[in-house]
């Protein structure tokens, strides 16, 4: 009996997904990353992934939380000092105080684009440490500022040095953490705004008792916080690694696994080559301009509430010391709101719907403050209404989470961060001007503007959701059609190999990229 040749067996489940033509020049794997990765991903079990997560947190998250706390505390010194006599002692009149809130973000506006270019080229941790030290010096020197002009100078310099914080944090978050982890992690460092209200309120309350001395109480506050920030800068320069590849605190095996666990992000880790085509794609991308509008419409509200929160609370009939202590409760509300929003977004997988929902309490709180005049009997209710407006603060960290998870390509990412944080700075810069001195103490015109901004914010969110949904649908349709052609049958599931994860492709050109919202 003659032997028969066995028929060739085709394993259709091994067929790779459809890959649209990508110009070879666009594929550019960083040399440092290439030393730790192969063409395909390595499997990391859940237990190992969880162990790596907590190992990373001890270095990365600890430094991000501490740094953002310092930034929030230093930036918030103006709010604390507003009821500690700075307006009288520095001879501030009319809109002078509002301009001190505005000039900080003018500095951020000026520093934002160059700082994002430098973040792509320089070691992230060392660059961050240097900037933190510089703004600590500026805060300490603010104690010597005794008039409007000198305060404007130090606030402008503070803005320039602080402009690197949020962009560097987004870069570090995408570098070290998975997409699922990013929304909660972003909220954790962003909720330091609430912690600084609690701690800062206590520190400011203590400093307020320092009276009848040559040094004003608000000057003592600046001096103490500035020196503490300089000490923290030296610590993060020593403790914080620049990237997984350069982290001498981790073993070689840990480095490889840390890189592999973020492969599925499809946003890469680093690439120091500036690519003009990615910059042009950023400018032409309507999704990026949605992020810009979200930053503007959120910060115009958040920035004003931040600078004027103590004045608004004091206008309800509370004393200076009571207002300082009420910052503790306000900080606790902020933390609960931010962690709650991120947890709900992670659990449901619906970040944009959570963002819509979080505007509702803010609208209710604003309506109450707008409608009810402050009296001894209504001040507690008005305070609760003001705490309701703090729900809107969570929009800021959720916007950061959207950007960190949905933009790929290092040049596109740095350009996006520059554009969106310029918008963030512009919104914060203009926000204090919404509250005019001649509209005090109820600021009804300012709160009317807030109502309009809430509506616009929700409209832009709806547009963004439609755009991202259509892009995901198109990517899945292309992959499914190609698989059906190859196999002769309709494909029911996507097969994503993550082969382009570290090739520095943009989110639009990478066939494996999926938008998370």
Short mmCIF file of C-alpha atoms in Angstrom, two decimals, residues 69-489:
data_model
loop_
_atom_site.label_atom_id
_atom_site.label_comp_id
_atom_site.label_asym_id
_atom_site.label_seq_id
_atom_site.Cartn_x
_atom_site.Cartn_y
_atom_site.Cartn_z
CA UNK A 69 1.31 67.91 46.83
CA UNK A 70 4.19 70.40 46.89
CA UNK A 71 3.01 72.03 43.69
CA UNK A 72 -0.58 72.33 44.90
CA UNK A 73 0.54 73.64 48.28
CA UNK A 74 2.95 76.19 46.80
CA UNK A 75 0.48 77.30 44.14
CA UNK A 76 -2.26 77.52 46.79
CA UNK A 77 -0.27 79.86 49.04
CA UNK A 78 -1.93 82.81 47.32
CA UNK A 79 -5.37 81.50 48.28
CA UNK A 80 -4.34 81.00 51.91
CA UNK A 81 -2.61 84.37 52.12
CA UNK A 82 -5.68 86.15 50.69
CA UNK A 83 -7.28 86.12 54.15
CA UNK A 84 -3.99 86.47 56.06
CA UNK A 85 -3.55 90.13 55.16
CA UNK A 86 -1.51 90.01 51.93
CA UNK A 87 -3.90 92.37 50.13
CA UNK A 88 -3.46 95.03 52.83
CA UNK A 89 0.25 94.47 53.52
CA UNK A 90 1.24 94.44 49.82
CA UNK A 91 -1.14 97.33 49.03
CA UNK A 92 -3.21 95.34 46.54
CA UNK A 93 -6.18 97.25 45.15
CA UNK A 94 -8.92 96.59 42.59
CA UNK A 95 -8.03 93.63 40.36
CA UNK A 96 -4.45 93.33 41.68
CA UNK A 97 -5.23 90.11 43.58
CA UNK A 98 -6.90 88.58 40.52
CA UNK A 99 -3.82 89.42 38.46
CA UNK A 100 -1.61 87.52 40.90
CA UNK A 101 -3.71 84.45 40.11
CA UNK A 102 -3.52 85.17 36.39
CA UNK A 103 0.23 85.84 36.12
CA UNK A 104 1.07 82.37 37.46
CA UNK A 105 -0.60 80.80 34.44
CA UNK A 106 1.01 83.31 32.10
CA UNK A 107 4.29 81.83 33.31
CA UNK A 108 3.00 78.32 32.70
CA UNK A 109 1.79 79.43 29.25
CA UNK A 110 5.27 80.70 28.37
CA UNK A 111 7.03 77.63 29.75
CA UNK A 112 4.71 74.92 28.45
CA UNK A 113 5.91 74.38 24.88
CA UNK A 114 9.67 74.48 25.57
CA UNK A 115 9.27 72.26 28.65
CA UNK A 116 7.46 69.59 26.60
CA UNK A 117 10.20 69.63 23.95
CA UNK A 118 12.82 69.26 26.69
CA UNK A 119 10.87 66.41 28.32
CA UNK A 120 11.16 64.41 25.08
CA UNK A 121 14.92 64.98 24.95
CA UNK A 122 16.06 65.00 28.60
CA UNK A 123 15.87 62.49 31.49
CA UNK A 124 12.39 63.04 32.93
CA UNK A 125 13.21 62.57 36.62
CA UNK A 126 16.29 64.82 36.63
CA UNK A 127 14.49 67.54 34.70
CA UNK A 128 11.54 67.39 37.11
CA UNK A 129 13.82 67.54 40.14
CA UNK A 130 15.65 70.62 38.85
CA UNK A 131 12.38 72.47 38.23
CA UNK A 132 10.96 71.57 41.65
CA UNK A 133 14.10 72.94 43.32
CA UNK A 134 13.87 76.18 41.31
CA UNK A 135 10.25 76.82 42.21
CA UNK A 136 11.03 76.07 45.87
CA UNK A 137 13.61 78.87 45.75
CA UNK A 138 11.04 81.16 44.12
CA UNK A 139 8.43 80.42 46.81
CA UNK A 140 10.96 81.11 49.58
CA UNK A 141 11.96 84.37 47.88
CA UNK A 142 8.28 85.36 47.73
CA UNK A 143 8.59 86.16 51.44
CA UNK A 144 10.70 89.17 50.43
CA UNK A 145 8.04 90.49 48.01
CA UNK A 146 6.19 93.41 49.61
CA UNK A 147 4.33 95.06 46.73
CA UNK A 148 2.30 94.21 43.63
CA UNK A 149 5.22 94.37 41.16
CA UNK A 150 7.53 92.04 43.08
CA UNK A 151 4.70 89.58 43.72
CA UNK A 152 3.92 89.55 39.99
CA UNK A 153 7.57 88.68 39.20
CA UNK A 154 7.81 85.76 41.63
CA UNK A 155 4.39 84.39 40.59
CA UNK A 156 5.44 84.51 36.91
CA UNK A 157 8.68 82.63 37.64
CA UNK A 158 6.74 80.10 39.73
CA UNK A 159 4.53 79.40 36.71
CA UNK A 160 7.51 78.82 34.40
CA UNK A 161 9.10 76.25 36.72
CA UNK A 162 5.80 74.52 37.57
CA UNK A 163 4.88 74.10 33.88
CA UNK A 164 6.73 70.76 33.70
CA UNK A 165 4.79 68.92 36.42
CA UNK A 166 1.59 67.68 34.75
CA UNK A 167 3.26 66.87 31.38
CA UNK A 168 6.06 64.94 33.09
CA UNK A 169 3.52 63.06 35.22
CA UNK A 170 1.50 62.02 32.16
CA UNK A 171 4.71 60.81 30.49
CA UNK A 172 5.67 58.84 33.61
CA UNK A 173 2.17 57.41 33.97
CA UNK A 174 2.18 56.05 30.40
CA UNK A 175 5.77 54.85 30.87
CA UNK A 176 5.16 52.80 34.02
CA UNK A 177 1.44 51.93 34.20
CA UNK A 178 -1.17 50.06 32.14
CA UNK A 179 -4.19 51.82 30.66
CA UNK A 180 -6.47 50.23 33.25
CA UNK A 181 -4.34 51.62 36.07
CA UNK A 182 -3.89 55.08 34.63
CA UNK A 183 -7.25 56.69 35.46
CA UNK A 184 -6.99 55.83 39.16
CA UNK A 185 -3.28 56.69 39.31
CA UNK A 186 -3.91 60.05 37.64
CA UNK A 187 -6.67 60.75 40.15
CA UNK A 188 -4.42 59.79 43.06
CA UNK A 189 -1.77 62.37 42.26
CA UNK A 190 -4.39 64.91 41.23
CA UNK A 191 -6.26 64.49 44.54
CA UNK A 192 -3.22 65.95 46.26
CA UNK A 193 -5.09 69.19 45.57
CA UNK A 194 -7.47 68.05 48.30
CA UNK A 195 -4.67 66.95 50.62
CA UNK A 196 -2.98 70.34 50.29
CA UNK A 197 -6.24 72.06 51.25
CA UNK A 198 -6.31 69.96 54.43
CA UNK A 199 -2.62 70.26 55.33
CA UNK A 200 -2.29 73.78 53.96
CA UNK A 201 -5.34 74.86 55.91
CA UNK A 202 -3.72 73.65 59.14
CA UNK A 203 -0.34 75.23 58.28
CA UNK A 204 -2.00 78.52 57.30
CA UNK A 205 -4.12 78.42 60.47
CA UNK A 206 -0.95 78.00 62.51
CA UNK A 207 0.87 80.76 60.61
CA UNK A 208 -2.12 83.07 61.11
CA UNK A 209 -1.30 83.08 64.85
CA UNK A 210 2.15 84.54 64.09
CA UNK A 211 1.32 88.22 64.55
CA UNK A 212 2.94 91.46 65.79
CA UNK A 213 6.36 90.58 64.34
CA UNK A 214 8.54 92.17 61.66
CA UNK A 215 7.71 89.23 59.38
CA UNK A 216 4.07 88.99 58.32
CA UNK A 217 2.26 85.68 58.82
CA UNK A 218 1.85 85.13 55.06
CA UNK A 219 5.60 85.77 54.54
CA UNK A 220 6.40 83.09 57.13
CA UNK A 221 4.10 80.72 55.20
CA UNK A 222 5.99 81.35 51.94
CA UNK A 223 9.38 80.89 53.60
CA UNK A 224 8.57 77.58 55.32
CA UNK A 225 6.90 76.01 52.28
CA UNK A 226 9.68 77.13 49.92
CA UNK A 227 12.42 75.53 52.03
CA UNK A 228 10.40 72.30 52.36
CA UNK A 229 9.98 72.14 48.57
CA UNK A 230 13.74 72.50 47.97
CA UNK A 231 14.39 69.59 50.34
CA UNK A 232 11.82 67.45 48.49
CA UNK A 233 13.45 68.28 45.12
CA UNK A 234 16.77 66.89 46.31
CA UNK A 235 15.04 63.70 47.45
CA UNK A 236 13.27 62.97 44.14
CA UNK A 237 16.48 63.69 42.23
CA UNK A 238 18.02 60.78 44.15
CA UNK A 239 15.02 58.40 44.46
CA UNK A 240 13.09 58.72 41.17
CA UNK A 241 14.34 56.73 38.09
CA UNK A 242 14.20 58.35 34.64
CA UNK A 243 12.74 55.29 32.86
CA UNK A 244 12.39 51.52 33.28
CA UNK A 245 15.49 51.04 31.14
CA UNK A 246 17.67 53.30 33.33
CA UNK A 247 16.27 52.26 36.71
CA UNK A 248 19.33 50.96 38.56
CA UNK A 249 17.10 50.22 41.55
CA UNK A 250 15.50 47.30 39.63
CA UNK A 251 17.02 44.05 38.36
CA UNK A 252 17.36 43.35 34.62
CA UNK A 253 14.48 40.85 34.75
CA UNK A 254 12.27 43.37 36.54
CA UNK A 255 13.06 45.97 33.90
CA UNK A 256 12.05 43.62 31.08
CA UNK A 257 8.79 42.70 32.78
CA UNK A 258 7.99 46.34 33.60
CA UNK A 259 8.40 47.23 29.93
CA UNK A 260 6.37 44.24 28.74
CA UNK A 261 3.45 44.97 31.09
CA UNK A 262 2.83 48.31 29.32
CA UNK A 263 3.18 46.88 25.78
CA UNK A 264 -0.61 46.62 25.38
CA UNK A 265 -0.93 50.38 26.02
CA UNK A 266 0.32 50.92 22.45
CA UNK A 267 1.57 54.37 23.53
CA UNK A 268 5.27 53.47 23.80
CA UNK A 269 7.73 54.54 26.48
CA UNK A 270 10.20 56.94 24.94
CA UNK A 271 11.69 58.09 21.64
CA UNK A 272 14.01 61.08 21.51
CA UNK A 273 13.68 61.71 17.74
CA UNK A 274 11.40 64.62 16.83
CA UNK A 275 9.08 63.70 13.94
CA UNK A 276 7.52 66.52 11.93
CA UNK A 277 4.75 64.35 10.47
CA UNK A 278 3.51 63.54 13.99
CA UNK A 279 3.44 67.21 14.90
CA UNK A 280 1.38 67.97 11.77
CA UNK A 281 -0.98 65.07 12.52
CA UNK A 282 -1.54 66.51 15.99
CA UNK A 283 -2.50 69.92 14.64
CA UNK A 284 -4.93 68.39 12.13
CA UNK A 285 -6.52 65.93 14.58
CA UNK A 286 -10.00 67.11 15.72
CA UNK A 287 -9.80 64.88 18.81
CA UNK A 288 -6.84 66.91 20.09
CA UNK A 289 -8.86 70.10 19.73
CA UNK A 290 -11.65 68.50 21.74
CA UNK A 291 -9.11 67.97 24.53
CA UNK A 292 -8.14 71.64 24.18
CA UNK A 293 -11.77 72.76 24.57
CA UNK A 294 -12.26 70.45 27.55
CA UNK A 295 -9.20 71.95 29.23
CA UNK A 296 -10.40 75.51 28.64
CA UNK A 297 -14.01 74.96 29.73
CA UNK A 298 -12.96 73.06 32.87
CA UNK A 299 -10.12 75.30 34.02
CA UNK A 300 -12.14 78.49 33.58
CA UNK A 301 -14.31 77.11 36.39
CA UNK A 302 -11.71 75.20 38.45
CA UNK A 303 -9.13 77.99 38.36
CA UNK A 304 -11.55 80.62 39.60
CA UNK A 305 -12.86 78.41 42.41
CA UNK A 306 -9.28 77.64 43.47
CA UNK A 307 -8.12 81.26 43.73
CA UNK A 308 -11.34 82.64 45.21
CA UNK A 309 -12.49 79.69 47.36
CA UNK A 310 -11.43 81.26 50.66
CA UNK A 311 -12.98 84.61 49.75
CA UNK A 312 -16.22 82.91 48.68
CA UNK A 313 -16.42 80.89 51.92
CA UNK A 314 -15.58 83.97 54.01
CA UNK A 315 -18.40 85.83 52.25
CA UNK A 316 -20.87 83.33 53.75
CA UNK A 317 -20.14 84.83 57.17
CA UNK A 318 -17.24 82.71 58.50
CA UNK A 319 -14.23 84.24 60.29
CA UNK A 320 -10.66 84.07 58.98
CA UNK A 321 -9.65 81.20 61.28
CA UNK A 322 -12.91 79.33 60.61
CA UNK A 323 -12.33 79.65 56.85
CA UNK A 324 -8.79 78.28 57.21
CA UNK A 325 -10.06 75.25 59.14
CA UNK A 326 -12.93 74.68 56.71
CA UNK A 327 -10.25 74.01 54.08
CA UNK A 328 -9.79 70.64 55.82
CA UNK A 329 -13.37 69.63 55.05
CA UNK A 330 -13.06 71.02 51.52
CA UNK A 331 -9.91 68.98 50.97
CA UNK A 332 -11.61 65.80 52.21
CA UNK A 333 -14.51 66.40 49.80
CA UNK A 334 -12.06 66.93 46.93
CA UNK A 335 -10.25 63.64 47.67
CA UNK A 336 -13.50 61.66 47.89
CA UNK A 337 -14.80 63.22 44.66
CA UNK A 338 -11.60 62.53 42.68
CA UNK A 339 -11.04 58.98 43.89
CA UNK A 340 -14.74 58.24 43.47
CA UNK A 341 -14.80 59.48 39.88
CA UNK A 342 -11.71 57.48 38.90
CA UNK A 343 -12.92 54.30 40.62
CA UNK A 344 -16.32 54.56 38.94
CA UNK A 345 -14.69 55.23 35.55
CA UNK A 346 -12.39 52.21 35.96
CA UNK A 347 -15.18 49.92 37.19
CA UNK A 348 -17.67 50.83 34.48
CA UNK A 349 -15.16 51.50 31.69
CA UNK A 350 -17.14 54.66 30.89
CA UNK A 351 -14.90 57.66 31.60
CA UNK A 352 -16.88 60.14 29.50
CA UNK A 353 -20.25 59.17 31.04
CA UNK A 354 -18.76 59.68 34.51
CA UNK A 355 -17.52 63.10 33.42
CA UNK A 356 -21.04 64.01 32.30
CA UNK A 357 -22.48 62.84 35.63
CA UNK A 358 -19.94 64.76 37.72
CA UNK A 359 -21.09 68.11 36.28
CA UNK A 360 -24.58 67.69 37.80
CA UNK A 361 -23.65 68.30 41.49
CA UNK A 362 -21.51 71.27 40.41
CA UNK A 363 -24.45 72.81 38.55
CA UNK A 364 -26.75 72.30 41.57
CA UNK A 365 -24.20 73.84 43.96
CA UNK A 366 -23.64 76.84 41.69
CA UNK A 367 -27.39 77.39 41.38
CA UNK A 368 -27.80 77.45 45.18
CA UNK A 369 -24.95 79.94 45.71
CA UNK A 370 -26.30 82.11 42.91
CA UNK A 371 -29.87 82.14 44.23
CA UNK A 372 -29.66 82.27 48.05
CA UNK A 373 -28.21 85.34 49.81
CA UNK A 374 -25.73 84.63 52.66
CA UNK A 375 -27.08 85.04 56.19
CA UNK A 376 -26.26 83.48 59.55
CA UNK A 377 -29.02 80.94 58.95
CA UNK A 378 -28.06 80.04 55.35
CA UNK A 379 -24.27 79.95 55.63
CA UNK A 380 -24.04 76.21 56.39
CA UNK A 381 -26.28 75.37 53.43
CA UNK A 382 -24.23 77.67 51.19
CA UNK A 383 -21.03 75.98 52.39
CA UNK A 384 -22.45 72.57 51.45
CA UNK A 385 -23.47 73.99 48.07
CA UNK A 386 -19.89 75.23 47.57
CA UNK A 387 -18.61 71.74 48.38
CA UNK A 388 -20.93 70.46 45.63
CA UNK A 389 -19.07 72.65 43.13
CA UNK A 390 -15.90 70.72 44.01
CA UNK A 391 -17.23 67.75 42.01
CA UNK A 392 -16.10 69.66 38.94
CA UNK A 393 -12.47 69.42 40.05
CA UNK A 394 -12.53 65.72 39.14
CA UNK A 395 -12.99 66.68 35.48
CA UNK A 396 -9.37 67.81 35.42
CA UNK A 397 -7.87 64.45 36.35
CA UNK A 398 -10.25 62.55 34.05
CA UNK A 399 -9.18 64.76 31.13
CA UNK A 400 -5.56 63.90 31.94
CA UNK A 401 -6.52 60.21 31.96
CA UNK A 402 -8.16 60.52 28.53
CA UNK A 403 -5.07 62.19 27.06
CA UNK A 404 -2.57 59.74 28.59
CA UNK A 405 -4.46 56.67 27.30
CA UNK A 406 -5.49 57.90 23.85
CA UNK A 407 -2.46 59.60 22.29
CA UNK A 408 0.44 57.60 20.84
CA UNK A 409 3.69 58.56 19.11
CA UNK A 410 6.22 60.43 21.27
CA UNK A 411 6.30 63.60 19.15
CA UNK A 412 2.51 63.58 18.85
CA UNK A 413 2.28 63.05 22.60
CA UNK A 414 4.68 65.90 23.44
CA UNK A 415 2.93 68.23 20.96
CA UNK A 416 -0.48 67.26 22.36
CA UNK A 417 0.69 67.88 25.91
CA UNK A 418 2.11 71.26 24.89
CA UNK A 419 -1.11 72.35 23.12
CA UNK A 420 -3.49 71.04 25.79
CA UNK A 421 -1.48 72.44 28.68
CA UNK A 422 -1.22 75.80 26.95
CA UNK A 423 -5.04 75.66 26.89
CA UNK A 424 -5.00 74.52 30.55
CA UNK A 425 -2.79 77.48 31.46
CA UNK A 426 -4.86 79.92 29.40
CA UNK A 427 -8.05 78.77 31.12
CA UNK A 428 -6.51 79.07 34.57
CA UNK A 429 -5.00 82.41 33.59
CA UNK A 430 -8.36 83.88 32.60
CA UNK A 431 -10.37 82.18 35.38
CA UNK A 432 -9.65 84.71 38.18
CA UNK A 433 -10.80 87.51 35.90
CA UNK A 434 -14.30 85.98 35.82
CA UNK A 435 -14.67 87.07 39.45
CA UNK A 436 -14.56 90.87 39.33
CA UNK A 437 -13.94 93.00 42.44
CA UNK A 438 -17.04 95.11 41.71
CA UNK A 439 -19.13 91.90 41.74
CA UNK A 440 -18.06 90.91 45.28
CA UNK A 441 -19.07 89.34 47.58
CA UNK A 442 -21.66 87.19 45.75
CA UNK A 443 -19.96 87.16 42.31
CA UNK A 444 -23.24 86.52 40.49
CA UNK A 445 -21.79 87.44 37.08
CA UNK A 446 -18.96 84.97 37.64
CA UNK A 447 -21.34 82.14 38.52
CA UNK A 448 -23.47 82.98 35.48
CA UNK A 449 -20.38 82.41 33.34
CA UNK A 450 -19.88 79.07 35.10
CA UNK A 451 -23.37 77.94 34.05
CA UNK A 452 -22.48 78.60 30.40
CA UNK A 453 -19.18 76.74 30.75
CA UNK A 454 -20.91 73.66 32.19
CA UNK A 455 -23.14 73.46 29.11
CA UNK A 456 -20.26 73.91 26.66
CA UNK A 457 -18.17 71.29 28.49
CA UNK A 458 -20.90 68.66 28.11
CA UNK A 459 -21.36 69.46 24.41
CA UNK A 460 -17.64 68.98 23.71
CA UNK A 461 -17.66 65.71 25.68
CA UNK A 462 -20.48 64.40 23.49
CA UNK A 463 -18.58 65.32 20.31
CA UNK A 464 -15.41 63.61 21.61
CA UNK A 465 -17.32 60.42 22.37
CA UNK A 466 -18.72 60.30 18.83
CA UNK A 467 -15.27 60.82 17.27
CA UNK A 468 -13.53 58.14 19.35
CA UNK A 469 -16.38 55.66 18.85
CA UNK A 470 -16.20 56.09 15.07
CA UNK A 471 -12.42 55.60 15.06
CA UNK A 472 -12.61 52.37 17.05
CA UNK A 473 -15.39 51.10 14.83
CA UNK A 474 -13.35 51.85 11.68
CA UNK A 475 -10.23 50.11 13.05
CA UNK A 476 -12.20 47.01 14.03
CA UNK A 477 -14.01 46.92 10.68
CA UNK A 478 -10.71 47.06 8.75
CA UNK A 479 -9.20 44.26 10.82
CA UNK A 480 -12.32 42.10 10.60
CA UNK A 481 -12.67 42.57 6.83
CA UNK A 482 -9.06 41.60 6.21
CA UNK A 483 -9.33 38.53 8.44
CA UNK A 484 -12.51 37.47 6.66
CA UNK A 485 -10.72 37.78 3.33
CA UNK A 486 -7.78 35.71 4.54
CA UNK A 487 -9.81 32.96 6.22
CA UNK A 488 -12.90 32.94 4.03
CA UNK A 489 -15.13 33.36 7.08
#
